[in-house]
Coordinates of N, CA, C and O in Angstrom, one line a residue:
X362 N 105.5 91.9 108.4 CA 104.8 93.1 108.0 C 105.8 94.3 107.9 O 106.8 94.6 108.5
X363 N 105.3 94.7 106.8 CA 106.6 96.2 106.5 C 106.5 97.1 107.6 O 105.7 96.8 108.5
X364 N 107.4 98.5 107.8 CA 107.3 98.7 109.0 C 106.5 100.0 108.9 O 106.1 100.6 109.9
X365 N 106.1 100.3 107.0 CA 105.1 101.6 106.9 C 103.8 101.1 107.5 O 103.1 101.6 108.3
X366 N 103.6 100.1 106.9 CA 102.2 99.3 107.2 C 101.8 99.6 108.3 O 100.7 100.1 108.5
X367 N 103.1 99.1 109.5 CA 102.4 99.0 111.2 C 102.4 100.8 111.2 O 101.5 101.3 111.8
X368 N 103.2 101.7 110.8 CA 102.4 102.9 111.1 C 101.6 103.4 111.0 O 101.3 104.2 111.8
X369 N 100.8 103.2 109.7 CA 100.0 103.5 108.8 C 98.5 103.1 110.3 O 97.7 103.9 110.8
X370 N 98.7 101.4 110.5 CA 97.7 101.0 111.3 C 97.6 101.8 112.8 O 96.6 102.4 113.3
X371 N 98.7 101.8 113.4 CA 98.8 103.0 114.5 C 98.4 104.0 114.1 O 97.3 104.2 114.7
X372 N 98.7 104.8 113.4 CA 98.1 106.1 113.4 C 96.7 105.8 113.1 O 95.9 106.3 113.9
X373 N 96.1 104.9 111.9 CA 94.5 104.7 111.5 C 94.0 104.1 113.5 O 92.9 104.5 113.9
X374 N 94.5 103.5 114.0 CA 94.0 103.1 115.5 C 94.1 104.1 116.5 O 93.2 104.2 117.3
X375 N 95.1 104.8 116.4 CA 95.2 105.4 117.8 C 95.4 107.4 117.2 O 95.5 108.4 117.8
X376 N 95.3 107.3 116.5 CA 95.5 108.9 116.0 C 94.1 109.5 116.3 O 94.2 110.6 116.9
X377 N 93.1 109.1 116.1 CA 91.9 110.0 116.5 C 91.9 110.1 118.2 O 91.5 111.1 118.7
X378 N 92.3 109.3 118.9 CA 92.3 109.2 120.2 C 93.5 110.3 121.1 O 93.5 110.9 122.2
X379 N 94.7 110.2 120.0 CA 95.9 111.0 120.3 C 95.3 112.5 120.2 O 95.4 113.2 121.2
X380 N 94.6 113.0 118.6 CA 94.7 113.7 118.6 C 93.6 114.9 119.5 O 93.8 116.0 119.7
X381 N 92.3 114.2 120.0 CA 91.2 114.2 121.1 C 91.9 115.0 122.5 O 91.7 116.1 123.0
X382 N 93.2 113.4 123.1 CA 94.1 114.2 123.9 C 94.9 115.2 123.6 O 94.8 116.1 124.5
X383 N 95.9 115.5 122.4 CA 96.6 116.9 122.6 C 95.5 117.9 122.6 O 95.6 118.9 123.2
X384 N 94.4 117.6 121.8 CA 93.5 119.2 121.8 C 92.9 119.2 123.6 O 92.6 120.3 124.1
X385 N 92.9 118.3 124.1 CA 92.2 118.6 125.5 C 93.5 118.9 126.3 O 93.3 119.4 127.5
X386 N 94.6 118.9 126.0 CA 95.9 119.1 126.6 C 96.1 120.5 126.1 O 96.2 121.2 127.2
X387 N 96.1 121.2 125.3 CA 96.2 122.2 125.0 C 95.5 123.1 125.7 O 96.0 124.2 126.1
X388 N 94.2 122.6 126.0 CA 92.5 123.3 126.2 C 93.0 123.8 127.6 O 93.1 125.0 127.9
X389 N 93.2 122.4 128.5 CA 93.4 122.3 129.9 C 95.1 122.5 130.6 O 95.5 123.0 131.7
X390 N 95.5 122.1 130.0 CA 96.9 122.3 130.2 C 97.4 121.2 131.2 O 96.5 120.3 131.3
X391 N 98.6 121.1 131.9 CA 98.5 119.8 132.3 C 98.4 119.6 133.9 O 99.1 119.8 134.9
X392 N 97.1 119.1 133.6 CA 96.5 118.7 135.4 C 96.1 117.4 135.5 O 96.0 116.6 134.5
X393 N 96.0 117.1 136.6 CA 95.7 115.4 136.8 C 94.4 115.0 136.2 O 94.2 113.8 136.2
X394 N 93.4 115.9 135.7 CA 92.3 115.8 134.9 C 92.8 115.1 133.7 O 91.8 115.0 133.1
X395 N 93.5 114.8 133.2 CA 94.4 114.7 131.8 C 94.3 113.0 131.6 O 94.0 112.5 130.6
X396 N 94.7 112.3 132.9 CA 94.9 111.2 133.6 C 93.5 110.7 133.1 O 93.5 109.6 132.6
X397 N 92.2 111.2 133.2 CA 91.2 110.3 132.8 C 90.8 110.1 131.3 O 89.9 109.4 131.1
X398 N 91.6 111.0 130.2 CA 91.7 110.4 129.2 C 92.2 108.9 128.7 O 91.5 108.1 128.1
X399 N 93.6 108.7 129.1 CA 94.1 107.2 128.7 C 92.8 106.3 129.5 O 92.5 105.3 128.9
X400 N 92.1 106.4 130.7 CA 91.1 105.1 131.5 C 90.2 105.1 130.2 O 89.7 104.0 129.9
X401 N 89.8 106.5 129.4 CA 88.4 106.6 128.8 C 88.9 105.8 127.6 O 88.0 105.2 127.0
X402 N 89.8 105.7 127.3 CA 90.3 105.1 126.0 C 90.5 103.5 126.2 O 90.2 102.6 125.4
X403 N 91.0 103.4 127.4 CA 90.7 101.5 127.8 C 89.3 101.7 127.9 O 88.8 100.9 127.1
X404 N 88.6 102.2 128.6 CA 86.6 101.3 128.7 C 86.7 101.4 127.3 O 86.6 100.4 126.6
X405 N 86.9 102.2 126.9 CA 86.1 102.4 124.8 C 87.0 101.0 124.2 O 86.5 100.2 123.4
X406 N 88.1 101.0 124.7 CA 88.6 99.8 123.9 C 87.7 97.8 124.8 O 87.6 96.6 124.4
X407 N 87.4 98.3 125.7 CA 87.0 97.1 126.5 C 85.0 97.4 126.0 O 84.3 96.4 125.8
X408 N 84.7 98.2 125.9 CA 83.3 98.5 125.4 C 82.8 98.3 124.0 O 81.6 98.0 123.7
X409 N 83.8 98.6 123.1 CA 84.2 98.4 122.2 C 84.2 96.5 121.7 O 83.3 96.1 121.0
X410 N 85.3 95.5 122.1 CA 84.8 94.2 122.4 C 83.7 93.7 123.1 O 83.1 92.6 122.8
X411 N 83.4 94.2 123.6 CA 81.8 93.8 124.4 C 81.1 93.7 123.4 O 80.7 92.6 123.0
X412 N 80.7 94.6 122.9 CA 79.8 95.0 121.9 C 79.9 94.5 120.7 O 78.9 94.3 120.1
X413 N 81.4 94.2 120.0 CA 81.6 93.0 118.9 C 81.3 91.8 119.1 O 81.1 91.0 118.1
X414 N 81.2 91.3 120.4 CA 80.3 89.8 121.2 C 79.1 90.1 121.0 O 78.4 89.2 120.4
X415 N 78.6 91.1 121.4 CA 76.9 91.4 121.6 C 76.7 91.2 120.2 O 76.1 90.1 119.9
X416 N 76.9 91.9 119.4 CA 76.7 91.2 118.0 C 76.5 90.2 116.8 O 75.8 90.0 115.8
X417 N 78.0 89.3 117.8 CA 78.4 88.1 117.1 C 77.6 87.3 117.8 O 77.0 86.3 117.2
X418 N 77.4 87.6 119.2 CA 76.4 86.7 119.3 C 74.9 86.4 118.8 O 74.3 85.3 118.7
X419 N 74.4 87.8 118.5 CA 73.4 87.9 117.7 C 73.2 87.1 116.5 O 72.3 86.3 116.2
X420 N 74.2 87.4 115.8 CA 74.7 87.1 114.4 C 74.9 85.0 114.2 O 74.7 84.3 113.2
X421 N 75.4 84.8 115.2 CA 75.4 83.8 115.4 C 73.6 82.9 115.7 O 73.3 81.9 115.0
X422 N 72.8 83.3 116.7 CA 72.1 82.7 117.1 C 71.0 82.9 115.8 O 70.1 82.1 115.6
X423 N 71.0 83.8 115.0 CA 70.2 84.0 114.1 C 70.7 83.3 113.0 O 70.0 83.3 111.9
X424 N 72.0 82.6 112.9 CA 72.6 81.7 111.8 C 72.1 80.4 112.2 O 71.9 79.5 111.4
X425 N 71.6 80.0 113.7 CA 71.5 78.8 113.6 C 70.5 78.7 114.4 O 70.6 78.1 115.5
X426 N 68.9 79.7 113.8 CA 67.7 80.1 114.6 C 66.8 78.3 113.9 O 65.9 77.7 114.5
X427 N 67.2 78.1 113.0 CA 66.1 77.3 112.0 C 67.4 76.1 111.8 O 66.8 75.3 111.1
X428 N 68.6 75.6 112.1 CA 69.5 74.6 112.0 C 69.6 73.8 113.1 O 69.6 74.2 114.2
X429 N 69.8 72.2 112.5 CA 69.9 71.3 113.3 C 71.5 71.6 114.6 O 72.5 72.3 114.2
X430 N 71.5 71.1 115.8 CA 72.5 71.2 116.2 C 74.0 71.1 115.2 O 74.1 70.5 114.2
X431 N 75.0 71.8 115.7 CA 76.3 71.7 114.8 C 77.1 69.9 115.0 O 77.1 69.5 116.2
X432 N 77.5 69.3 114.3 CA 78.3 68.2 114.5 C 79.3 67.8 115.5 O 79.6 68.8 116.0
X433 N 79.7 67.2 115.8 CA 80.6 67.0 117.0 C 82.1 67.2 116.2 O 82.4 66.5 115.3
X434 N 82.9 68.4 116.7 CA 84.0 68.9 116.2 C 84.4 69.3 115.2 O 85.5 69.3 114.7
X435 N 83.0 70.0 114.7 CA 82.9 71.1 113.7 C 83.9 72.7 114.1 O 84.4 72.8 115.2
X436 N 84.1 73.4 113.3 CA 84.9 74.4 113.3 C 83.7 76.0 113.3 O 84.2 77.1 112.9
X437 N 82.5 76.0 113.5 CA 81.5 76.6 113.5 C 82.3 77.7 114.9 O 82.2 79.0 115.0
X438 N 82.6 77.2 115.4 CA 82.7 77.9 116.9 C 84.3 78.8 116.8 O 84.5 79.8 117.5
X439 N 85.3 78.3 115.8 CA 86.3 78.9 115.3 C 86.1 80.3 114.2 O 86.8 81.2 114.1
X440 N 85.2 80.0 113.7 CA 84.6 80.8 112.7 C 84.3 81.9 113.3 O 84.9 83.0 113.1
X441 N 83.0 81.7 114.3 CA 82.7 82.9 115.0 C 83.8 83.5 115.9 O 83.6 84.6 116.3
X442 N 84.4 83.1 116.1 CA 85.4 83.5 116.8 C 86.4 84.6 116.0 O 86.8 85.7 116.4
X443 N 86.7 84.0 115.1 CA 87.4 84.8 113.8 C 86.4 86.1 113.6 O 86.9 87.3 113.8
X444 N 85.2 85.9 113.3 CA 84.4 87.0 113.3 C 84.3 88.1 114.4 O 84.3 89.3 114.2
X445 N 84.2 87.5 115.3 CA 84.6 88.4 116.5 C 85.5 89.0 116.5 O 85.2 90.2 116.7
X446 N 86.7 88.6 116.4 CA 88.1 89.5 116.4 C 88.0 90.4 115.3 O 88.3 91.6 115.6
X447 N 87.8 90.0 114.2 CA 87.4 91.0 112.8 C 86.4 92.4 113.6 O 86.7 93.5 113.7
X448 N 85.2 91.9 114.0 CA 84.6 93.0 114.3 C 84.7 93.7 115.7 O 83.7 94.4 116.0
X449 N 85.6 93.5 116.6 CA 86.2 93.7 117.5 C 87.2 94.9 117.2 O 87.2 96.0 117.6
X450 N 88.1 94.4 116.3 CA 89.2 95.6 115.4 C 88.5 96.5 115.0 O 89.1 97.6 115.0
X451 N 87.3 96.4 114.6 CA 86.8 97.4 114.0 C 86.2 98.5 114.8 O 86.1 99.7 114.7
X452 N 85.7 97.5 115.9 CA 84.7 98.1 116.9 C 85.3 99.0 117.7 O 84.8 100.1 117.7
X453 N 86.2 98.6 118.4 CA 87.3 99.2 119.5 C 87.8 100.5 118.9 O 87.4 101.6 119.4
X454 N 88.5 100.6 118.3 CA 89.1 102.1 118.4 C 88.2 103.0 118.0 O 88.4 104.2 118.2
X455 N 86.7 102.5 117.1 CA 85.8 103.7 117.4 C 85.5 104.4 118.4 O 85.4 105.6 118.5
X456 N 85.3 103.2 119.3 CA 84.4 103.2 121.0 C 85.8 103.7 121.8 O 85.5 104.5 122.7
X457 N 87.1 103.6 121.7 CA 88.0 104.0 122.2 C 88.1 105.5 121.8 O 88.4 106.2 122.8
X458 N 88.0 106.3 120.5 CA 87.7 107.7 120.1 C 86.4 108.1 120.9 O 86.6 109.1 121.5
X459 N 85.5 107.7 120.9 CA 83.8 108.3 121.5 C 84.4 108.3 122.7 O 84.8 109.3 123.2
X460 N 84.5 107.3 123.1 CA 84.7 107.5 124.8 C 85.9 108.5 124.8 O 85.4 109.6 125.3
X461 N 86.8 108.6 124.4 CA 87.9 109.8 124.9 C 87.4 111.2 124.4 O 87.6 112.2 125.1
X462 N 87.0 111.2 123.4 CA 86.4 112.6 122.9 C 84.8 112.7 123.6 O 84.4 113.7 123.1
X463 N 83.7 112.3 124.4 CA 83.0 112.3 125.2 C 83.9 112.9 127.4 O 83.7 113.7 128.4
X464 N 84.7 112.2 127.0 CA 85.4 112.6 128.3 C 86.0 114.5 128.5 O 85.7 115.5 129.3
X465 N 86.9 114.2 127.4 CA 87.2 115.7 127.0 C 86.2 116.6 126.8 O 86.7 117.7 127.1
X466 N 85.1 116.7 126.5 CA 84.4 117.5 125.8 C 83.1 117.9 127.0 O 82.2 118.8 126.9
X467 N 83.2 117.1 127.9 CA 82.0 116.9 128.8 C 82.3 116.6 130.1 O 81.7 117.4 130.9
X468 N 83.2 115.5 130.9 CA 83.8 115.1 131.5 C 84.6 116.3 132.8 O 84.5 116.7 133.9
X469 N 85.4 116.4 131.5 CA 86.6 117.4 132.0 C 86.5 118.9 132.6 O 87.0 119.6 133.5
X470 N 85.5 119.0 131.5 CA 85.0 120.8 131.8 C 83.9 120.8 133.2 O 83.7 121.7 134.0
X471 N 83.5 119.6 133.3 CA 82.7 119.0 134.7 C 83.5 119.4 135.9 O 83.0 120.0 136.8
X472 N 84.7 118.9 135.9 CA 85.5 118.7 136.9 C 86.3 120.1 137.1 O 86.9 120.3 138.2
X473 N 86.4 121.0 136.1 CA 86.8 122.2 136.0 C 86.1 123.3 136.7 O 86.6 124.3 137.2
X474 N 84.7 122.8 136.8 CA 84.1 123.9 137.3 C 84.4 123.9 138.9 O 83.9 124.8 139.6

């Protein structure tokens, strides 16, 4: 992979989350409050996959609501799997921005008072 490419995807993954923290770093200046930004950004990234399962599994059980069992060593179970990861990528650094920008905006000013 070229090396614009992997920036391009860093910044499209992690830039809304970066830039959430410098504005709440700016806001608050630097206190140990600051620290529960990067945790809010792992649950969003871990809440984030959860939730691309909760789906896939949906997505799944409704693929094979009306279908005979799958065959013995069919690739059905790789497939979804693949799908998962696809909508996992997708899922996570949204839920990783909400959760950090929910933290900052609500969280923080909490703990300020």
């Amino acid at each position: 992979m070229h090396s614009s490419l992997i920036v391009v995807l860093v910044l499209l993954f992690l830039g809304p989350s970066l830039w959430i923290g410098y504005q709440a770093f700016i806001r608050f200046g630097w206190t140990w409050m600051l620290l529960l930004l990067p945790i809010a950004w792992l649950v969003g990234l871990l809440l984030g996959a959860i939730a691309a399962m909760f789906v896939t599994g949906i997505l799944e059980w409704l693929s094979n609501f009306n279908q005979p069992p799958a065959a013995s060593g069919s690739m059905g179970g790789v497939a979804w799997l693949g799908i998962w990861v696809v909508l996992a990528l997708i899922t996570s650094p949204f839920f990783a921005a909400v959760s950090t920008w929910l933290t900052a905006n609500f969280l923080l000013p909490a703990f300020r008072r």
